[in-house]
Amino acid sequence: MTIWKISIQNLRSKPFYTFLSVFSLALSIALLLGIQQLETSFKYQMENNLGDIDLVIGAKGSPLQLVLASVLHMDNPTGNIPYEDAKKVSKNPMIKSAVPISYGDNYKGYRIVGTTNEFANFYHAALEKGQAIKKSMEVILGHTVAEKLQLKIGDTFLSSHGLVDNDIEKHSESLKVVGIYKPTQKVIDRLIITNLESIWDVHHTEDEHEHEDEHGPGHEHKESHIGHPEDVYEGNEITSLLISFRNPSALLALPRRINKQTNMQAALPKYELDRLYKYTGVGVKTISWIAYMILVISCMTIFISLYKMVKEHAFDLALLRTYGASNFQLIRMVGYEGCIIGLLAFLLGILLSKMGLYFMFKIVETEYKQNMLHELPFTEFLQIGALVLIMILTSISLAIYPIIKMNISTILSHEK
Amino acid sequence: MVQTDNLTFHYKKKEYTFRFPNISLKNQENLLILGKSGIGKTTLLHLLAGLLKPVSGTIIINGAPINRLSHSHLDTFRGQNIGMVFQKNHAIRSLNVFDNLQARLFFGRKSISKPSIDDLLEQLDLSDFKKSKVNELSEGQLQRLGFALSVIHNPQVILADEPTSSLDDENCKMVMDLLINQAKRTHANLIVITHDHRIKPLFSKAITL
């Protein structure tokens, strides 16, 4: 016989109350853990996806949209910019690397990005299999794409126009897989990389077919450009230009100049994301507050349950005192009850939050084609643990007050 | 051995001060304390159990001045040497019969072998209810469990508060037999407070408050 055993038996003798206390506390813990992990994962994934990109230049419009579309590949592009203009900007000495990207097609929902070989450097992505792109209509797959679509080197496929999977606007020329990247846990994992020429070729060829009857022979795009030298592409457009700087001082000067002097806009991904967090932060805060409220309420449930036990079982407790139990032993008995509830709730809470997030991310994963779950840092985990512990200890110390004040003699003679 | 000297007690909210006659019991001597209700019988019993502290006077049980013991020593002393029997019997509701006895021994810091516990249960006809919950017991079984709980640790002093007032003659005799025999077996002092005159003939020593 130990005090632990008595505490456990006490809890088992009132299963409904115990379940209610454990469950409501677990729910608030799950909510707190879940929301924290969600926020951490979200921020981590966003910032991780930025890679080494310091600045993005694209068509005028919403800077947030430009960042979401061209850096995180989550939104539609703001428009196109002339490749010539982008090239001029690239010559700025403050720029370490400037990579043009052009997109507008997808294959089964995965975006096809036309760019240069430098694009992979932003994400430190190395080839796992195959080789670099040598000519138009060759592609390298991000790791997730290859895995999910079961594509191998040498496979060919037809891309669809637009950013959403569809069978109606299929292009007629097939793309050939020449390489697959190693996993990076960054946005490149879910992209299909090709060169700029592939994108232009696909669209020019289609322009040609579409407009053949209207314009007849002599239309500027009447020939297929596959394999043609680069000067043929003069006058072409790209979607945006991704830039990394040599040193951070350029962060202020260059965007201002571009926004003032050119027809393009420059957006700082980090700044735009911070703005985004401010919008989404309201939601996170609201849910956090709800979770804290539930935490307080569930701790009150525990307090009431313990207090009720102490009050209703006052005679039992007084009886234990006549058995030779000290006040401290009775306090421990109540304390252990609270601790068992807290521990069970914490374990159940972790389980609930893990399960909840798992299913949530299953849905998000299919939508964004990327595993976004990121483990909660241990310190945050501890913080929530400590908060719950403090709340439980408070409930316990309030509940044991009647024990300290207990007059055994009065209780025994009154309940006789 | 129980001895009191000039014992007085005063409840905070009441004007009246209880003054108790001196008690002097040798080993194995039993005592009956009679008196009307409100005269302070239970108060005296609780003083002897160390549940209340006297305003003045001394209580010596087996050589220990219990009115001068510290809280923790008093708890230990009570657990080891005193067994209390109540008019209505209570046990810890969340524990079964056997665990109640185990808890009694645990808090009294006494270790009794399992066969001895079984013996006692056998003697009280509770063997079949070893694993029963307290609220599954009948009134009579509960009464016997209460008795078992007061004596399982072989106390030196058994204090009984109106143990028979709600019982019929038959049960009254049974309970008193159990108490007196147990006291004899372990060489303990039995002190019973009551206004039940049926049990008066069983005691050689009696005081009236």
XYZ file of C-alpha atoms in Angstrom:
625
model
C 0.000 0.000 0.000
C 1.305 3.391 -0.945
C -0.165 6.848 -1.235
C 0.145 6.507 -5.012
C -2.084 3.471 -4.926
C -4.739 5.265 -2.880
C -4.636 8.230 -5.274
C -5.034 5.938 -8.275
C -7.900 4.103 -6.592
C -9.548 7.441 -5.801
C -9.387 8.375 -9.483
C -10.649 4.980 -10.579
C -13.602 5.191 -8.241
C -14.906 8.242 -10.156
C -14.086 7.416 -13.780
C -16.396 9.982 -15.340
C -14.970 12.927 -13.431
C -11.453 11.731 -14.065
C -12.109 11.306 -17.776
C -13.669 14.745 -18.012
C -10.732 16.388 -16.257
C -8.157 14.547 -18.325
C -9.963 15.112 -21.590
C -10.613 18.827 -21.235
C -7.052 19.460 -20.135
C -5.729 17.281 -22.965
C -7.812 19.228 -25.433
C -6.340 22.549 -24.403
C -2.817 21.126 -24.398
C -3.385 19.648 -27.853
C -4.686 22.962 -29.098
C -1.739 24.881 -27.631
C 0.835 22.437 -28.965
C -0.922 22.206 -32.308
C -1.170 25.919 -32.886
C 2.436 26.467 -31.839
C 3.668 23.724 -34.101
C 1.538 24.984 -36.936
C 2.975 28.466 -36.609
C 6.527 27.175 -36.305
C 6.121 24.869 -39.290
C 4.554 27.622 -41.333
C 7.274 30.152 -40.612
C 10.062 27.624 -40.963
C 8.728 26.366 -44.264
C 8.233 29.858 -45.629
C 11.666 31.047 -44.644
C 13.303 27.841 -45.714
C 11.659 28.131 -49.102
C 13.176 31.556 -49.631
C 16.539 29.876 -50.027
C 19.146 32.504 -50.788
C 16.725 34.759 -52.605
C 17.028 38.344 -51.324
C 14.955 40.166 -53.880
C 12.442 39.354 -56.554
C 11.710 41.577 -59.535
C 8.526 41.135 -61.534
C 5.617 42.933 -63.113
C 3.889 45.668 -61.160
C 1.141 44.544 -58.826
C 0.938 43.245 -55.319
C 4.419 42.671 -53.883
C 3.064 39.907 -51.648
C 1.569 38.171 -54.633
C 4.871 38.458 -56.483
C 6.696 36.817 -53.586
C 4.086 34.098 -53.115
C 4.040 33.333 -56.822
C 7.692 33.576 -57.814
C 9.466 32.558 -54.620
C 7.071 30.215 -52.816
C 5.219 29.083 -55.970
C 1.862 29.289 -54.260
C 0.029 32.027 -56.138
C -0.498 33.242 -59.683
C 2.128 35.548 -61.210
C 1.535 39.294 -61.422
C 2.393 39.335 -65.104
C 5.480 39.223 -67.282
C 8.492 41.500 -67.722
C 10.707 41.892 -70.798
C 13.767 39.674 -70.613
C 15.876 42.552 -71.919
C 14.964 44.791 -68.995
C 15.723 42.005 -66.553
C 19.114 41.506 -68.122
C 19.917 45.176 -67.710
C 19.122 45.048 -63.992
C 21.252 41.933 -63.625
C 24.362 43.853 -64.587
C 24.284 45.841 -61.329
C 27.536 45.181 -59.431
C 25.741 44.760 -56.091
C 24.105 41.615 -57.398
C 25.773 38.288 -56.766
C 23.444 36.271 -58.920
C 20.298 37.048 -60.860
C 18.228 34.173 -62.137
C 15.329 34.664 -64.548
C 12.320 32.405 -64.190
C 9.379 31.909 -66.436
C 6.413 29.726 -65.831
C 2.788 29.149 -66.596
C 2.580 25.430 -67.200
C 2.159 22.430 -64.991
C 2.257 18.682 -65.117
C -0.328 17.051 -62.869
C -0.376 20.142 -60.686
C 3.402 20.447 -60.301
C 4.679 23.728 -61.702
C 7.133 23.778 -64.529
C 9.696 26.543 -64.062
C 11.822 27.703 -66.941
C 15.075 29.104 -65.633
C 18.852 28.776 -65.829
C 21.122 26.242 -64.173
C 21.857 28.778 -61.421
C 18.332 28.404 -60.040
C 19.236 25.238 -58.137
C 22.052 27.111 -56.359
C 19.505 29.173 -54.405
C 18.406 25.964 -52.715
C 21.766 24.177 -52.732
C 20.057 21.443 -54.696
C 22.368 18.851 -56.199
C 21.518 16.238 -58.795
C 20.741 12.817 -57.417
C 20.534 11.153 -60.814
C 21.011 12.179 -64.406
C 22.581 15.306 -65.802
C 22.101 19.038 -66.306
C 19.761 20.418 -68.939
C 21.557 20.792 -72.236
C 18.803 21.675 -74.605
C 15.228 22.816 -74.800
C 12.438 20.443 -73.727
C 14.609 18.700 -71.183
C 13.587 18.811 -67.517
C 15.004 18.027 -64.094
C 12.479 16.955 -61.475
C 12.369 18.012 -57.865
C 12.586 15.058 -55.514
C 8.935 15.099 -54.427
C 7.744 15.341 -58.019
C 9.765 12.317 -59.117
C 8.629 10.352 -56.090
C 4.944 11.192 -56.248
C 4.590 10.875 -60.017
C 6.876 7.845 -60.267
C 8.904 9.400 -63.070
C 12.329 8.118 -64.086
C 15.094 9.488 -66.247
C 14.216 9.153 -69.901
C 10.457 9.393 -69.266
C 8.538 11.918 -71.294
C 5.309 13.744 -70.557
C 3.049 16.452 -71.941
C 2.641 19.600 -69.889
C -0.651 21.449 -69.464
C -1.169 25.164 -69.739
C -1.882 27.064 -66.527
C -0.963 26.278 -62.956
C -3.759 23.810 -62.238
C -3.859 20.226 -63.428
C -6.119 19.886 -66.464
C -6.451 17.742 -69.564
C -7.995 20.323 -71.839
C -5.088 22.664 -72.473
C -2.361 20.113 -73.038
C 0.698 21.195 -74.969
C 1.618 19.076 -77.920
C 5.348 18.793 -77.349
C 6.614 16.370 -74.801
C 9.191 17.138 -72.137
C 11.919 14.635 -71.339
C 13.253 13.901 -67.847
C 17.068 14.132 -67.823
C 17.732 14.491 -64.097
C 16.312 14.303 -60.574
C 17.397 16.513 -57.661
C 18.247 15.283 -54.192
C 15.658 16.172 -51.545
C 16.173 19.670 -50.075
C 12.976 20.143 -47.993
C 12.613 23.368 -49.922
C 10.244 24.519 -52.607
C 12.420 23.133 -55.404
C 11.410 19.608 -54.324
C 7.994 20.141 -55.827
C 9.020 21.955 -58.992
C 9.857 20.743 -62.470
C 12.877 22.658 -63.709
C 13.580 23.284 -67.338
C 15.332 26.001 -69.290
C 13.729 29.262 -70.392
C 13.798 28.186 -74.003
C 11.511 25.218 -73.314
C 8.817 27.517 -71.966
C 9.173 29.939 -74.835
C 9.273 27.150 -77.393
C 6.146 25.496 -76.098
C 4.216 28.735 -76.129
C 5.623 30.067 -79.389
C 4.868 26.847 -81.198
C 1.354 27.059 -79.968
C 1.041 30.681 -80.946
C 2.171 29.616 -84.357
C -0.461 26.925 -84.651
C -3.169 29.155 -83.312
C -2.383 32.108 -85.504
C -1.354 30.354 -88.699
C -4.659 30.859 -90.425
C -5.007 34.469 -89.331
C -1.610 35.696 -90.340
C -0.554 33.211 -92.896
C 3.132 32.699 -93.760
C 5.509 35.413 -92.570
C 4.384 35.447 -88.955
C 7.365 36.045 -86.750
C 7.045 32.748 -84.900
C 6.312 30.550 -87.810
C 9.192 28.171 -87.201
C 9.822 25.951 -84.269
C 12.665 27.304 -82.164
C 13.842 24.069 -80.691
C 17.601 24.059 -80.749
C 17.918 27.592 -82.127
C 20.586 29.985 -80.853
C 19.571 32.368 -78.065
C 19.250 35.549 -80.101
C 16.109 34.155 -81.625
C 14.461 34.732 -78.252
C 14.983 38.488 -78.266
C 11.840 40.331 -77.280
C 10.773 37.452 -75.099
C 9.359 37.811 -71.639
C 10.029 36.208 -68.326
C 7.863 36.110 -65.230
C 10.361 37.386 -62.728
C 13.979 37.748 -61.802
C 15.304 36.234 -58.566
C 18.265 38.010 -57.043
C 20.781 37.424 -54.299
C 23.022 40.270 -53.196
C 26.707 40.481 -52.518
C 26.081 42.417 -49.348
C 22.953 43.411 -47.421
C 23.339 47.165 -48.019
C 21.876 46.667 -51.473
C 18.591 45.630 -49.845
C 17.597 49.250 -49.453
C 19.031 50.947 -52.504
C 18.223 48.613 -55.346
C 14.500 47.956 -54.748
C 13.833 51.666 -54.438
C 15.582 52.405 -57.717
C 13.774 49.650 -59.564
C 10.377 50.649 -58.236
C 10.984 54.302 -59.192
C 12.823 54.121 -62.457
C 11.492 51.059 -64.231
C 8.175 49.587 -65.187
C 8.881 46.640 -62.917
C 8.511 46.174 -59.198
C 10.998 44.808 -56.713
C 9.823 42.968 -53.594
C 11.804 41.766 -50.589
C 10.581 38.258 -49.730
C 11.535 38.469 -46.055
C 9.737 41.766 -45.584
C 6.654 40.577 -47.436
C 6.496 37.399 -45.365
C 6.732 39.396 -42.166
C 3.752 41.340 -43.382
C 1.950 38.109 -44.110
C 2.627 36.829 -40.586
C 1.045 39.981 -39.256
C -2.172 39.122 -41.095
C -2.147 35.445 -40.211
C -0.885 36.220 -36.704
C -4.317 37.514 -35.704
C -5.803 34.090 -36.359
C -2.992 32.327 -34.550
C -3.394 34.669 -31.585
C -7.151 34.130 -31.438
C -6.799 30.367 -31.430
C -4.013 30.631 -28.847
C -6.281 32.676 -26.594
C -9.052 30.124 -26.987
C -6.555 27.411 -26.063
C -5.440 29.365 -22.986
C -9.086 29.829 -21.985
C -9.715 26.105 -22.278
C -6.564 25.525 -20.243
C -7.864 27.769 -17.469
C -11.289 26.136 -17.603
C -9.860 22.638 -17.524
C -7.650 23.540 -14.590
C -10.756 24.812 -12.873
C -12.388 21.454 -13.594
C -9.430 19.753 -11.943
C -9.622 22.139 -9.022
C -13.352 21.514 -8.600
C -12.856 17.773 -8.861
C -10.102 17.779 -6.233
C -11.874 20.280 -4.002
C -15.053 18.243 -4.206
C -13.081 15.173 -3.229
C -11.536 16.957 -0.263
C -14.876 18.380 0.862
C -17.101 15.351 0.259
C -14.577 12.898 1.576
C -13.732 15.033 4.574
C -14.770 12.204 6.856
C -12.587 9.729 4.966
C -9.678 12.104 5.286
C -10.336 12.622 8.991
C -10.536 8.852 9.325
C -7.138 8.553 7.686
C -5.828 11.016 10.250
C -7.077 8.729 13.043
C -5.203 5.935 11.257
C -2.040 7.933 11.841
C -1.805 9.717 8.494
C -0.143 13.120 8.683
C -1.556 16.220 7.036
C 1.302 16.093 4.588
C 0.401 12.558 3.546
C -3.167 13.636 2.806
C -1.886 16.602 0.828
C 0.342 14.270 -1.147
C -2.644 12.055 -1.834
C -4.581 14.941 -3.385
C -1.457 16.230 -5.104
C -0.763 12.879 -6.736
C -4.320 12.773 -8.014
C -3.815 16.128 -9.688
C -0.438 15.074 -11.058
C -1.805 11.849 -12.516
C -4.573 13.790 -14.241
C -2.012 16.302 -15.510
C 0.366 13.648 -16.792
C -2.354 11.649 -18.530
C -3.720 14.851 -20.044
C -0.291 15.915 -21.262
C 0.350 12.574 -22.947
C -3.125 12.513 -24.440
C -2.686 16.133 -25.505
C 0.537 15.357 -27.359
C -1.144 12.400 -29.013
C -4.175 14.470 -30.018
C -2.080 17.302 -31.425
C 0.114 14.873 -33.366
C -2.910 13.125 -34.790
C -4.693 16.360 -35.576
C -1.683 17.848 -37.313
C -0.974 14.622 -39.172
C -4.408 14.601 -40.752
C -4.338 18.325 -41.359
C -1.012 18.146 -43.108
C -2.176 15.182 -45.148
C -4.724 17.546 -46.628
C -2.265 20.424 -46.995
C 0.288 18.100 -48.529
C -2.011 17.104 -51.355
C -2.852 20.728 -51.943
C 0.648 22.140 -51.910
C 2.461 18.976 -52.881
C 4.910 19.407 -50.063
C 5.465 18.019 -46.621
C 5.295 21.107 -44.411
C 5.294 19.602 -40.913
C 8.157 20.821 -38.816
C 8.908 19.613 -35.291
C 8.169 22.024 -32.460
C 11.384 23.270 -30.853
C 11.989 21.633 -27.500
C 11.988 24.957 -25.656
C 8.451 25.766 -26.823
C 7.410 22.287 -25.830
C 8.880 22.810 -22.377
C 7.191 26.193 -22.084
C 3.767 24.662 -22.597
C 4.663 21.817 -20.245
C 5.748 24.291 -17.566
C 2.581 26.363 -18.024
C 0.380 23.289 -17.580
C 2.410 22.237 -14.543
C 2.016 25.646 -12.910
C -1.729 25.635 -13.573
C -2.112 22.165 -12.085
C 0.002 22.990 -9.060
C -2.160 26.075 -8.499
C -5.324 23.976 -8.693
C -3.845 21.473 -6.263
C -2.696 24.057 -3.753
C -6.138 25.683 -3.769
C -7.831 22.316 -3.375
C -5.718 21.204 -0.419
C -6.504 24.320 1.589
C -9.399 22.612 3.430
C -7.021 19.832 4.483
C -4.701 22.314 6.133
C -7.651 23.934 7.884
C -9.269 20.598 8.710
C -10.529 20.056 12.264
C -10.606 16.281 12.612
C -12.472 16.315 15.885
C -15.312 18.437 14.535
C -15.658 16.349 11.383
C -15.686 13.093 13.322
C -18.226 14.229 15.895
C -20.521 15.884 13.349
C -20.786 13.031 10.913
C -21.436 10.570 13.626
C -1.858 2.361 30.757
C -3.852 5.578 30.552
C -3.578 8.457 32.952
C -5.060 11.977 32.873
C -4.562 14.781 35.337
C -6.666 17.942 35.703
C -7.766 17.876 32.102
C -9.643 20.957 30.843
C -10.796 21.933 27.378
C -12.354 25.043 25.936
C -14.039 25.402 22.511
C -13.189 28.707 20.896
C -16.751 29.730 20.153
C -18.209 28.663 23.495
C -18.050 30.213 26.906
C -18.092 26.956 28.743
C -14.903 25.193 29.855
C -14.965 21.408 30.166
C -13.289 20.011 33.298
C -12.759 16.276 33.246
C -12.299 13.913 36.190
C -8.917 12.233 36.384
C -8.598 8.832 34.742
C -6.137 6.229 35.870
C -6.144 2.871 34.124
C -3.629 0.105 34.649
C -2.801 -2.383 31.902
C -5.811 -4.310 30.616
C -8.221 -2.206 32.661
C -11.359 -1.130 30.819
C -13.380 1.996 31.439
C -16.925 3.030 30.699
C -17.634 6.756 30.498
C -21.289 7.658 30.887
C -23.030 10.980 30.564
C -25.777 12.954 28.890
C -25.162 14.262 25.393
C -23.376 17.621 25.268
C -21.525 16.949 28.475
C -18.210 16.502 26.646
C -17.911 12.716 26.250
C -16.712 12.860 22.663
C -14.445 15.777 23.517
C -12.763 13.657 26.178
C -12.385 10.764 23.760
C -10.801 13.052 21.138
C -8.466 14.450 23.776
C -7.367 10.900 24.599
C -6.880 10.159 20.874
C -4.754 13.273 20.510
C -7.202 14.758 18.016
C -7.700 17.766 20.301
C -5.169 19.528 22.507
C -6.214 20.152 26.122
C -6.115 23.716 27.454
C -4.444 22.440 30.596
C -3.620 19.156 32.270
C -1.718 16.105 31.094
C -2.537 12.862 29.303
C -0.107 9.987 29.593
C -0.632 6.871 27.497
C 1.885 4.040 27.894
C 4.331 6.485 29.387
C 4.051 9.018 26.551
C 2.814 12.528 27.468
C 0.670 12.867 24.347
C -0.431 16.441 25.045
C 3.208 17.482 24.693
C 4.066 15.520 21.541
C 4.750 17.386 18.318
C 2.256 17.089 15.449
C 4.212 14.477 13.568
C 5.002 12.445 16.659
C 1.380 12.556 17.660
C 0.304 11.296 14.212
C 2.739 8.405 14.514
C 1.734 7.665 18.092
C -1.943 7.653 17.189
C -1.348 5.413 14.201
C 0.545 2.863 16.221
C -1.180 2.817 19.599
C -4.761 3.968 19.267
C -7.731 2.330 17.634
C -10.973 4.262 17.278
C -14.422 2.769 16.923
C -17.241 5.013 15.760
C -20.981 4.790 16.147
C -21.463 4.723 12.415
C -18.823 2.840 10.556
C -16.802 4.390 7.837
C -14.071 3.136 5.584
C -12.333 4.645 2.588
C -14.897 4.356 -0.171
C -12.510 4.080 -3.100
C -10.659 1.101 -1.622
C -11.857 -2.463 -1.220
C -12.029 -4.249 2.159
C -8.532 -5.694 2.045
C -6.979 -2.442 0.802
C -8.712 -0.525 3.593
C -6.959 -2.719 6.131
C -3.684 -2.324 4.230
C -4.124 1.452 4.259
C -4.788 1.375 8.003
C -1.514 -0.454 8.537
C 0.363 1.731 6.078
C -0.618 4.978 7.769
C -0.118 3.428 11.216
C 3.393 2.403 10.147
C 2.719 -1.130 11.294
C 3.363 -4.273 9.362
C 1.099 -7.244 9.937
C 1.504 -10.448 7.949
C -1.062 -11.237 5.311
C -2.256 -14.408 7.071
C -3.031 -12.370 10.205
C -5.187 -10.038 8.132
C -6.922 -13.057 6.630
C -7.393 -14.479 10.136
C -9.089 -11.335 11.333
C -11.354 -11.250 8.281
C -12.164 -14.916 8.829
C -12.970 -14.219 12.480
C -15.317 -11.398 11.468
C -16.920 -13.434 8.688
C -15.612 -11.032 6.027
C -13.344 -13.433 4.115
C -15.683 -13.618 1.139
C -15.750 -9.841 0.877
C -12.024 -9.249 0.801
C -12.158 -7.712 -2.674
C -15.538 -6.023 -2.238
C -16.001 -2.293 -2.435
C -17.055 -0.663 0.796
C -20.392 0.472 -0.630
C -21.246 -3.110 -1.572
C -21.236 -4.195 2.071
C -24.319 -4.535 4.258
C -24.681 -2.459 7.404
C -23.578 -5.371 9.580
C -20.572 -6.126 7.379
C -19.601 -2.487 7.439
C -19.825 -2.522 11.231
C -17.467 -5.503 11.378
C -15.096 -3.870 8.889
C -15.078 -0.771 11.113
C -14.145 -2.957 14.012
C -11.418 -4.687 11.982
C -10.005 -1.294 11.027
C -9.824 -0.210 14.679
C -7.957 -3.274 15.876
C -5.959 -4.633 12.922
C -2.805 -2.896 14.157
C -3.138 -4.270 17.730
C -3.525 -0.884 19.450
C -2.678 -0.336 23.102
C -5.797 1.757 23.649
C -9.162 1.179 22.000
C -11.431 4.227 22.115
C -15.074 3.563 21.264
C -17.571 6.383 20.714
C -21.139 5.144 21.239
C -20.395 1.816 19.559
C -23.768 0.266 20.386
C -26.358 3.037 20.519
C -27.922 2.206 17.154
C -27.750 -1.577 17.539
C -30.330 -4.119 18.667
C -29.598 -6.209 21.738
C -28.078 -9.084 19.780
C -25.679 -6.970 17.785
C -24.916 -4.863 20.833
C -23.732 -7.974 22.642
C -21.712 -9.146 19.647
C -19.886 -5.824 19.237
C -19.104 -5.546 22.937
C -17.819 -9.126 23.028
C -15.554 -8.406 20.087
C -14.200 -5.238 21.709
C -13.598 -6.775 25.128
C -11.994 -9.917 23.707
C -9.739 -7.929 21.390
C -8.615 -5.744 24.306
C -7.908 -8.837 26.388
C -5.995 -10.520 23.553
C -3.614 -7.606 22.964
C -3.473 -6.433 26.613
C -5.037 -3.132 25.609
C -7.146 -0.642 27.543
C -10.704 -0.318 26.257
C -12.441 3.001 26.869
C -16.065 3.257 25.828
C -18.197 6.368 26.002
C -21.903 5.843 25.831
C -25.306 6.661 27.199
C -26.333 3.072 26.521
C -26.988 1.524 29.945
C -27.238 -1.998 28.464
C -23.467 -2.347 28.465
C -22.911 -1.057 31.997
C -22.681 -4.567 33.568
C -19.757 -5.454 31.271
C -17.448 -2.947 32.931
C -15.943 -3.044 36.368
C -14.856 0.590 36.199
C -17.087 3.472 35.178
C -17.191 7.236 35.549
C -20.054 9.601 34.883
C -19.424 13.069 33.524
